[in-house]
Short mmCIF file of C-alpha atoms in Angstrom, two decimals:
data_model
loop_
_atom_site.label_atom_id
_atom_site.label_comp_id
_atom_site.label_asym_id
_atom_site.label_seq_id
_atom_site.Cartn_x
_atom_site.Cartn_y
_atom_site.Cartn_z
CA UNK A 1 -46.46 21.32 10.04
CA UNK A 2 -45.89 24.43 7.90
CA UNK A 3 -42.47 25.12 6.38
CA UNK A 4 -41.27 28.41 4.92
CA UNK A 5 -40.50 28.61 1.20
CA UNK A 6 -36.85 29.31 2.00
CA UNK A 7 -36.64 26.14 4.08
CA UNK A 8 -38.22 24.04 1.33
CA UNK A 9 -35.83 25.43 -1.29
CA UNK A 10 -32.83 24.83 0.95
CA UNK A 11 -33.92 21.26 1.65
CA UNK A 12 -34.47 20.60 -2.06
CA UNK A 13 -31.00 21.89 -2.83
CA UNK A 14 -29.45 19.69 -0.15
CA UNK A 15 -31.22 16.59 -1.40
CA UNK A 16 -30.19 17.33 -4.98
CA UNK A 17 -26.54 17.70 -4.01
CA UNK A 18 -26.68 14.42 -2.08
CA UNK A 19 -27.71 12.36 -5.09
CA UNK A 20 -25.28 9.49 -5.67
CA UNK A 21 -23.13 9.44 -8.76
CA UNK A 22 -25.01 7.49 -11.43
CA UNK A 23 -23.41 4.15 -12.31
CA UNK A 24 -21.36 3.91 -15.52
CA UNK A 25 -23.35 3.09 -18.60
CA UNK A 26 -23.19 -0.02 -20.74
CA UNK A 27 -23.70 0.36 -24.47
CA UNK A 28 -24.60 -2.94 -26.17
CA UNK A 29 -24.27 -1.39 -29.62
CA UNK A 30 -20.69 -0.99 -30.80
CA UNK A 31 -19.60 2.63 -30.81
CA UNK A 32 -17.22 3.51 -33.61
CA UNK A 33 -14.37 6.01 -33.26
CA UNK A 34 -14.90 9.37 -34.95
CA UNK A 35 -13.27 10.14 -38.26
CA UNK A 36 -10.96 12.55 -36.49
CA UNK A 37 -9.28 9.67 -34.62
CA UNK A 38 -5.96 8.36 -35.90
CA UNK A 39 -3.14 10.09 -34.08
CA UNK A 40 -2.15 9.60 -30.45
CA UNK A 41 -1.55 12.72 -28.38
CA UNK A 42 1.08 11.36 -25.98
CA UNK A 43 3.80 8.95 -27.05
CA UNK A 44 6.79 8.38 -24.84
CA UNK A 45 9.26 6.39 -22.81
CA UNK A 46 9.73 5.64 -19.11
CA UNK A 47 13.00 6.99 -17.71
CA UNK A 48 13.63 4.61 -14.82
CA UNK A 49 16.09 4.91 -11.94
CA UNK A 50 14.47 6.71 -9.03
CA UNK A 51 12.21 3.66 -8.66
CA UNK A 52 15.13 1.23 -8.36
CA UNK A 53 15.06 -0.63 -5.08
CA UNK A 54 11.25 -0.79 -5.02
CA UNK A 55 9.62 -4.21 -4.75
CA UNK A 56 6.08 -5.11 -5.76
CA UNK A 57 5.12 -5.06 -2.08
CA UNK A 58 5.94 -1.36 -1.93
CA UNK A 59 9.13 -1.96 0.01
CA UNK A 60 11.50 0.71 -1.23
CA UNK A 61 14.55 2.30 0.29
CA UNK A 62 15.84 5.76 -0.42
CA UNK A 63 19.35 4.34 -0.77
CA UNK A 64 18.18 1.93 -3.47
CA UNK A 65 17.19 4.70 -5.86
CA UNK A 66 19.65 5.48 -8.65
CA UNK A 67 19.06 8.86 -10.30
CA UNK A 68 19.34 8.52 -14.10
CA UNK A 69 21.53 11.59 -14.41
CA UNK A 70 25.26 11.91 -15.01
CA UNK A 71 25.58 14.32 -12.08
CA UNK A 72 24.53 11.50 -9.76
CA UNK A 73 26.62 8.78 -11.43
CA UNK A 74 23.69 7.40 -13.39
CA UNK A 75 23.08 6.99 -17.09
CA UNK A 76 22.51 10.09 -19.18
CA UNK A 77 18.75 10.32 -18.76
CA UNK A 78 18.82 13.94 -19.87
CA UNK A 79 20.63 12.98 -23.06
CA UNK A 80 18.24 10.08 -23.65
CA UNK A 81 15.21 12.36 -23.38
CA UNK A 82 16.77 14.96 -25.67
CA UNK A 83 17.48 12.25 -28.25
CA UNK A 84 14.03 10.70 -27.96
CA UNK A 85 12.42 14.11 -28.36
CA UNK A 86 14.53 15.53 -31.16
CA UNK A 87 15.42 12.44 -33.18
CA UNK A 88 12.41 10.16 -32.66
CA UNK A 89 9.57 12.59 -32.06
CA UNK A 90 8.54 11.32 -28.61
CA UNK A 91 6.67 13.94 -26.60
CA UNK A 92 6.12 12.28 -23.21
CA UNK A 93 8.36 10.91 -20.46
CA UNK A 94 7.29 9.09 -17.31
CA UNK A 95 9.62 9.50 -14.35
CA UNK A 96 9.00 6.74 -11.75
CA UNK A 97 10.04 7.33 -8.15
CA UNK A 98 9.55 5.56 -4.84
CA UNK A 99 7.55 7.25 -2.09
CA UNK A 100 10.33 6.41 0.37
CA UNK A 101 12.92 8.24 -1.71
CA UNK A 102 10.87 11.42 -1.73
CA UNK A 103 10.56 11.41 2.08
CA UNK A 104 13.97 9.81 2.79
CA UNK A 105 12.40 6.72 4.37
CA UNK A 106 10.24 8.76 6.75
CA UNK A 107 6.59 7.72 6.81
CA UNK A 108 4.36 10.62 5.86
CA UNK A 109 4.00 13.20 3.15
CA UNK A 110 6.77 15.67 3.95
CA UNK A 111 9.24 15.88 1.08
CA UNK A 112 12.92 15.54 1.93
CA UNK A 113 14.59 18.64 0.53
CA UNK A 114 17.78 16.91 -0.66
CA UNK A 115 16.11 13.93 -2.27
CA UNK A 116 13.34 15.92 -3.88
CA UNK A 117 15.92 18.26 -5.40
CA UNK A 118 17.50 15.25 -7.13
CA UNK A 119 14.17 14.11 -8.53
CA UNK A 120 13.36 17.67 -9.57
CA UNK A 121 16.67 17.81 -11.46
CA UNK A 122 15.41 15.00 -13.70
CA UNK A 123 12.03 16.69 -13.97
CA UNK A 124 13.62 19.94 -15.11
CA UNK A 125 15.61 18.09 -17.79
CA UNK A 126 12.34 16.57 -18.96
CA UNK A 127 10.52 19.90 -19.04
CA UNK A 128 13.47 21.45 -20.85
CA UNK A 129 12.75 19.20 -23.85
CA UNK A 130 9.24 20.60 -24.16
CA UNK A 131 7.74 17.17 -23.50
CA UNK A 132 4.94 16.24 -21.13
CA UNK A 133 6.39 14.76 -17.93
CA UNK A 134 4.54 12.21 -15.81
CA UNK A 135 5.25 11.90 -12.09
CA UNK A 136 4.76 8.27 -11.07
CA UNK A 137 4.77 7.08 -7.45
CA UNK A 138 6.06 3.54 -8.01
CA UNK A 139 4.75 1.82 -4.87
CA UNK A 140 2.06 -0.64 -6.04
CA UNK A 141 -0.54 0.95 -3.68
CA UNK A 142 1.69 0.08 -0.73
CA UNK A 143 4.31 1.33 1.68
CA UNK A 144 6.66 -1.34 3.04
CA UNK A 145 4.20 -4.14 2.44
CA UNK A 146 1.07 -2.45 3.75
CA UNK A 147 -1.75 -1.19 1.51
CA UNK A 148 -2.47 2.52 1.64
CA UNK A 149 -5.76 3.19 3.38
CA UNK A 150 -6.33 -0.51 4.04
CA UNK A 151 -4.08 -1.36 6.96
CA UNK A 152 -1.04 0.61 5.84
CA UNK A 153 -0.38 4.35 5.69
CA UNK A 154 -3.49 6.43 6.28
CA UNK A 155 -5.01 8.30 3.36
CA UNK A 156 -4.02 11.61 4.93
CA UNK A 157 -0.31 10.79 4.58
CA UNK A 158 -0.73 9.87 0.92
CA UNK A 159 -2.82 12.96 0.24
CA UNK A 160 -0.23 15.15 1.97
CA UNK A 161 2.51 13.66 -0.21
CA UNK A 162 0.58 14.49 -3.35
CA UNK A 163 -0.42 17.91 -2.10
CA UNK A 164 3.22 18.80 -1.49
CA UNK A 165 4.31 17.51 -4.90
CA UNK A 166 1.47 19.34 -6.64
CA UNK A 167 2.23 22.57 -4.80
CA UNK A 168 5.75 22.51 -6.21
CA UNK A 169 4.58 21.92 -9.80
CA UNK A 170 1.22 23.68 -9.82
CA UNK A 171 2.33 26.17 -12.48
CA UNK A 172 3.76 23.50 -14.81
CA UNK A 173 1.05 22.75 -17.35
CA UNK A 174 3.10 19.99 -19.00
CA UNK A 175 3.13 17.74 -15.95
CA UNK A 176 0.76 14.84 -15.34
CA UNK A 177 0.27 13.41 -11.87
CA UNK A 178 0.35 9.59 -11.92
CA UNK A 179 -1.27 8.73 -8.59
CA UNK A 180 0.23 5.24 -8.22
CA UNK A 181 1.98 2.55 -10.20
CA UNK A 182 0.21 -0.80 -10.58
CA UNK A 183 -2.03 -1.35 -7.56
CA UNK A 184 -2.53 -5.09 -7.14
CA UNK A 185 -4.37 -7.45 -4.81
CA UNK A 186 -6.16 -4.53 -3.21
CA UNK A 187 -8.95 -6.07 -1.11
CA UNK A 188 -11.55 -3.33 -1.57
CA UNK A 189 -11.54 -1.36 -4.80
CA UNK A 190 -14.08 1.13 -3.48
CA UNK A 191 -11.87 1.98 -0.52
CA UNK A 192 -8.97 2.36 -2.96
CA UNK A 193 -11.08 4.74 -5.05
CA UNK A 194 -11.71 6.79 -1.91
CA UNK A 195 -7.93 6.92 -1.32
CA UNK A 196 -7.43 8.10 -4.90
CA UNK A 197 -10.14 10.71 -4.42
CA UNK A 198 -8.30 12.19 -1.43
CA UNK A 199 -5.10 12.42 -3.47
CA UNK A 200 -6.95 14.12 -6.33
CA UNK A 201 -8.56 16.57 -3.91
CA UNK A 202 -5.17 17.37 -2.38
CA UNK A 203 -3.64 17.99 -5.81
CA UNK A 204 -6.42 20.33 -6.86
CA UNK A 205 -6.46 22.18 -3.53
CA UNK A 206 -2.70 22.72 -3.88
CA UNK A 207 -3.43 24.84 -6.93
CA UNK A 208 -2.72 22.29 -9.67
CA UNK A 209 -6.09 22.77 -11.31
CA UNK A 210 -5.38 22.27 -15.00
CA UNK A 211 -3.06 19.25 -15.13
CA UNK A 212 -4.13 15.73 -15.98
CA UNK A 213 -4.31 13.28 -13.08
CA UNK A 214 -3.94 9.57 -13.85
CA UNK A 215 -6.18 7.15 -11.94
CA UNK A 216 -4.95 3.53 -11.65
CA UNK A 217 -7.11 0.47 -11.02
CA UNK A 218 -6.51 -2.89 -9.38
CA UNK A 219 -4.91 -5.93 -11.04
CA UNK A 220 -1.57 -4.24 -11.80
CA UNK A 221 -3.51 -1.49 -13.59
CA UNK A 222 -4.24 -4.02 -16.33
CA UNK A 223 -6.22 -2.70 -19.28
CA UNK A 224 -7.71 -6.17 -19.63
CA UNK A 225 -9.04 -6.21 -16.06
CA UNK A 226 -10.02 -2.57 -15.69
CA UNK A 227 -13.71 -3.26 -16.19
CA UNK A 228 -14.03 -6.76 -14.69
CA UNK A 229 -12.09 -5.86 -11.53
CA UNK A 230 -14.58 -3.15 -10.65
CA UNK A 231 -11.92 -0.49 -11.11
CA UNK A 232 -13.82 1.27 -13.89
CA UNK A 233 -16.97 1.62 -11.82
CA UNK A 234 -15.15 2.64 -8.63
CA UNK A 235 -12.78 5.17 -10.19
CA UNK A 236 -15.59 6.72 -12.24
CA UNK A 237 -16.79 8.26 -8.98
CA UNK A 238 -13.56 10.21 -8.45
CA UNK A 239 -14.18 13.89 -9.09
CA UNK A 240 -12.50 17.28 -9.19
CA UNK A 241 -13.36 19.94 -6.63
CA UNK A 242 -16.17 21.22 -8.86
CA UNK A 243 -17.67 17.76 -9.30
CA UNK A 244 -16.39 17.35 -12.86
CA UNK A 245 -14.10 14.66 -14.26
CA UNK A 246 -12.19 17.01 -16.55
CA UNK A 247 -8.56 15.86 -16.95
CA UNK A 248 -9.11 12.81 -14.75
CA UNK A 249 -7.68 10.08 -16.98
CA UNK A 250 -7.63 6.34 -16.33
CA UNK A 251 -4.13 4.87 -16.11
CA UNK A 252 -3.75 1.39 -17.63
CA UNK A 253 -0.86 -0.98 -18.40
CA UNK A 254 -0.52 -3.94 -20.75
CA UNK A 255 2.37 -6.14 -21.77
CA UNK A 256 2.41 -8.55 -24.67
CA UNK A 257 4.12 -11.70 -23.37
CA UNK A 258 2.20 -14.88 -22.56
CA UNK A 259 1.48 -14.04 -18.92
CA UNK A 260 1.25 -10.24 -19.27
CA UNK A 261 4.17 -9.84 -16.86
CA UNK A 262 6.60 -7.96 -19.06
CA UNK A 263 9.36 -10.39 -18.14
CA UNK A 264 9.80 -12.27 -21.43
CA UNK A 265 11.38 -11.17 -24.67
CA UNK A 266 8.84 -12.87 -26.94
CA UNK A 267 5.36 -11.45 -27.52
CA UNK A 268 2.26 -13.54 -28.23
CA UNK A 269 -0.61 -11.03 -28.46
CA UNK A 270 -1.59 -7.54 -29.54
CA UNK A 271 -4.16 -7.43 -26.71
CA UNK A 272 -6.82 -5.99 -29.00
CA UNK A 273 -9.67 -8.45 -28.51
CA UNK A 274 -8.97 -9.14 -24.84
CA UNK A 275 -8.22 -5.63 -23.63
CA UNK A 276 -8.17 -2.65 -25.96
CA UNK A 277 -11.40 -3.22 -27.91
CA UNK A 278 -13.67 -3.77 -24.89
CA UNK A 279 -11.99 -0.94 -23.00
CA UNK A 280 -12.43 1.43 -25.96
CA UNK A 281 -16.13 0.57 -26.06
CA UNK A 282 -16.56 1.23 -22.33
CA UNK A 283 -14.61 4.50 -22.46
CA UNK A 284 -16.54 5.76 -25.46
CA UNK A 285 -19.85 4.77 -23.89
CA UNK A 286 -19.00 6.64 -20.69
CA UNK A 287 -17.25 9.58 -22.35
CA UNK A 288 -13.96 8.94 -20.59
CA UNK A 289 -10.32 8.51 -21.67
CA UNK A 290 -7.32 6.38 -20.70
CA UNK A 291 -3.57 6.43 -21.22
CA UNK A 292 -1.31 3.38 -21.43
CA UNK A 293 1.64 4.44 -19.26
CA UNK A 294 3.46 1.11 -19.39
CA UNK A 295 3.79 -1.29 -22.27
CA UNK A 296 6.73 -3.00 -23.87
CA UNK A 297 8.34 -6.11 -25.22
CA UNK A 298 11.62 -7.64 -26.21
CA UNK A 299 13.68 -6.54 -29.17
CA UNK A 300 12.42 -9.48 -31.19
CA UNK A 301 10.45 -10.02 -34.38
CA UNK A 302 7.39 -11.23 -32.47
CA UNK A 303 7.27 -8.09 -30.36
CA UNK A 304 7.72 -5.86 -33.38
CA UNK A 305 4.70 -7.54 -35.00
CA UNK A 306 2.35 -7.43 -32.02
CA UNK A 307 3.43 -4.08 -30.61
CA UNK A 308 2.98 -2.35 -33.94
CA UNK A 309 -0.52 -3.85 -34.16
CA UNK A 310 -1.38 -2.70 -30.65
CA UNK A 311 -0.20 0.83 -31.35
CA UNK A 312 -2.12 0.99 -34.63
CA UNK A 313 -5.32 0.00 -32.82
CA UNK A 314 -4.76 2.56 -30.09
CA UNK A 315 -4.21 5.25 -32.72
CA UNK A 316 -7.42 4.33 -34.53
CA UNK A 317 -9.17 4.85 -31.21
CA UNK A 318 -7.32 8.00 -30.20
CA UNK A 319 -10.56 9.64 -29.09
CA UNK A 320 -10.45 7.41 -25.99
CA UNK A 321 -6.78 6.35 -25.84
CA UNK A 322 -4.49 9.34 -25.33
CA UNK A 323 -1.29 7.42 -25.99
CA UNK A 324 1.33 5.04 -24.63
CA UNK A 325 4.62 5.16 -22.75
CA UNK A 326 7.14 2.37 -23.37
CA UNK A 327 9.01 0.52 -20.65
CA UNK A 328 11.86 1.37 -20.37
CA UNK A 329 14.96 3.50 -20.74
CA UNK A 330 16.85 5.43 -18.06
CA UNK A 331 19.26 3.48 -15.88
CA UNK A 332 18.54 0.03 -17.26
CA UNK A 333 21.42 -1.79 -18.90
CA UNK A 334 21.00 -2.17 -22.67
CA UNK A 335 20.93 -5.95 -22.09
CA UNK A 336 17.70 -5.63 -20.03
CA UNK A 337 15.02 -7.82 -21.58
CA UNK A 338 12.63 -4.90 -22.22
CA UNK A 339 15.33 -2.35 -22.91
CA UNK A 340 14.45 0.81 -24.78
CA UNK A 341 17.79 2.29 -23.75
CA UNK A 342 19.48 4.03 -26.69
CA UNK A 343 23.21 3.47 -26.99
CA UNK A 344 25.38 6.51 -27.58
CA UNK A 345 28.03 6.11 -30.25
CA UNK A 346 29.98 9.34 -30.30
CA UNK A 347 27.42 12.03 -31.00
CA UNK A 348 24.89 9.54 -32.39
CA UNK A 349 22.28 7.66 -30.38
CA UNK A 350 21.29 4.21 -31.66
CA UNK A 351 17.80 2.99 -30.79
CA UNK A 352 16.70 -0.55 -29.98
CA UNK A 353 14.86 -2.64 -32.57
CA UNK A 354 11.46 -2.19 -30.92
CA UNK A 355 11.92 1.54 -30.46
CA UNK A 356 12.78 2.25 -34.07
CA UNK A 357 10.32 -0.30 -35.50
CA UNK A 358 7.21 0.49 -33.41
CA UNK A 359 7.53 2.73 -30.37
CA UNK A 360 8.96 5.80 -32.10
CA UNK A 361 6.33 8.14 -33.57
CA UNK A 362 8.51 8.27 -36.68
CA UNK A 363 8.21 4.49 -37.19
CA UNK A 364 4.80 4.83 -38.83
CA UNK A 365 3.25 2.23 -36.53
CA UNK A 366 0.21 4.40 -35.80
CA UNK A 367 -0.80 4.11 -39.46
CA UNK A 368 -0.03 0.39 -39.77
CA UNK A 369 -2.26 -2.70 -39.90
CA UNK A 370 -3.80 -4.10 -36.71
CA UNK A 371 -3.54 -7.77 -37.68
#
C-alpha cells in the first residue's frame, strides 16, 4: 500500500501528539536549593467565615456562612487584612468559601448573584490591600457527602462553577484559584486528577490565563502524603491549554500537632524530615513548585519553636516552596485554639503570640534556625 507524503506527515504528527505524559522523575542524589533561595514569595493568613457551616463531608449550607465583614455583622475582616498587610508585612490572604454558598444551595455551577456579591465584597477588600488573594472552595472534594466526579456532582458542574468564577476575575492578576480544600478519602486519585484538569481547563478558557491555579492532592492535601498517596504523579499530568504547567502550583497543608489535625494547641514537630525535605527533593527533581495554604498551631511555646523551624526550612527552599498561609483569622473568636485573630484595642491591633513570633514576615522566622 502506497501512502502520500502528506498522509505520512499527518500520521506522524498525530502519533507524536498522542504520546503519554512521561512519569515524574526520581532523583536519588540530593538536590540542593540554589543560592538565590531564602525568601518566601507569598506569606499570609486565612480569613475564614464564608466557609462556616461546612463539614468535612462537604455538607455546607448557604445559611451557615458568616461573611467576615462588618457590613454583614461579621468581624472586621477588612480591617484585619489592612493590619496584617501594613503592620506585619503579610502579602497573601486566602478566602475560603463553600460551594453551596456561591450557588445558594442549588446544585450546579451557576453563581447566585446576591451571595457572590457578598463574597466579592471580601475579595475587593483583599485586593484593595495590594495583596495576593486566594479563592478556596472549601468542600473537601465533595458536595453534601458525595465525591465530585466519583458518585457525586459531575465534573461538568464543578468546571462550570470554576469557569464562572474565573470569568469574573480573569483580569485580576493578583488572584490565585484554589481548586479545592483538603480532598480526603478519594477512592481514585487519577479520576480526581481528571476532575482537577477539567476545572483548570474551564478557568483558562474563561480567559484567566496568567493566574496561578492551586492543585490539591488526596489525604487532606497533606504535604507528608503528597508523594506516597499518588497525588504527585496524578496531578503532574494536569496541564494548561497549551500543554504547559506554567503557574500550576501544588497545594499542600501541614499542621504541627501530634496527629496533624490542627486541633491541638501544642506542637510536636517541624515536619521537616517527614514532609518538607522529601517534598522539596521531589519538586526540585521535577521542576515544580508548591504552596502551603494551611498551617498553624496554638499560641504556645512549643508551636513557636516548631513553626519557626518549619518556616525557616521553607524559606531556605523557596525555589520550590512559594510560601505559607496561616490558619486562621477572620470570624474565629480569639479564644479559638489556632487563632491568628488580631484584637483591636482602639486604633491598635494586637497580634497573637504565634503571629508575632513566627507567622509575620517581620518576625525574622525565615532567617532563623531549623532545629
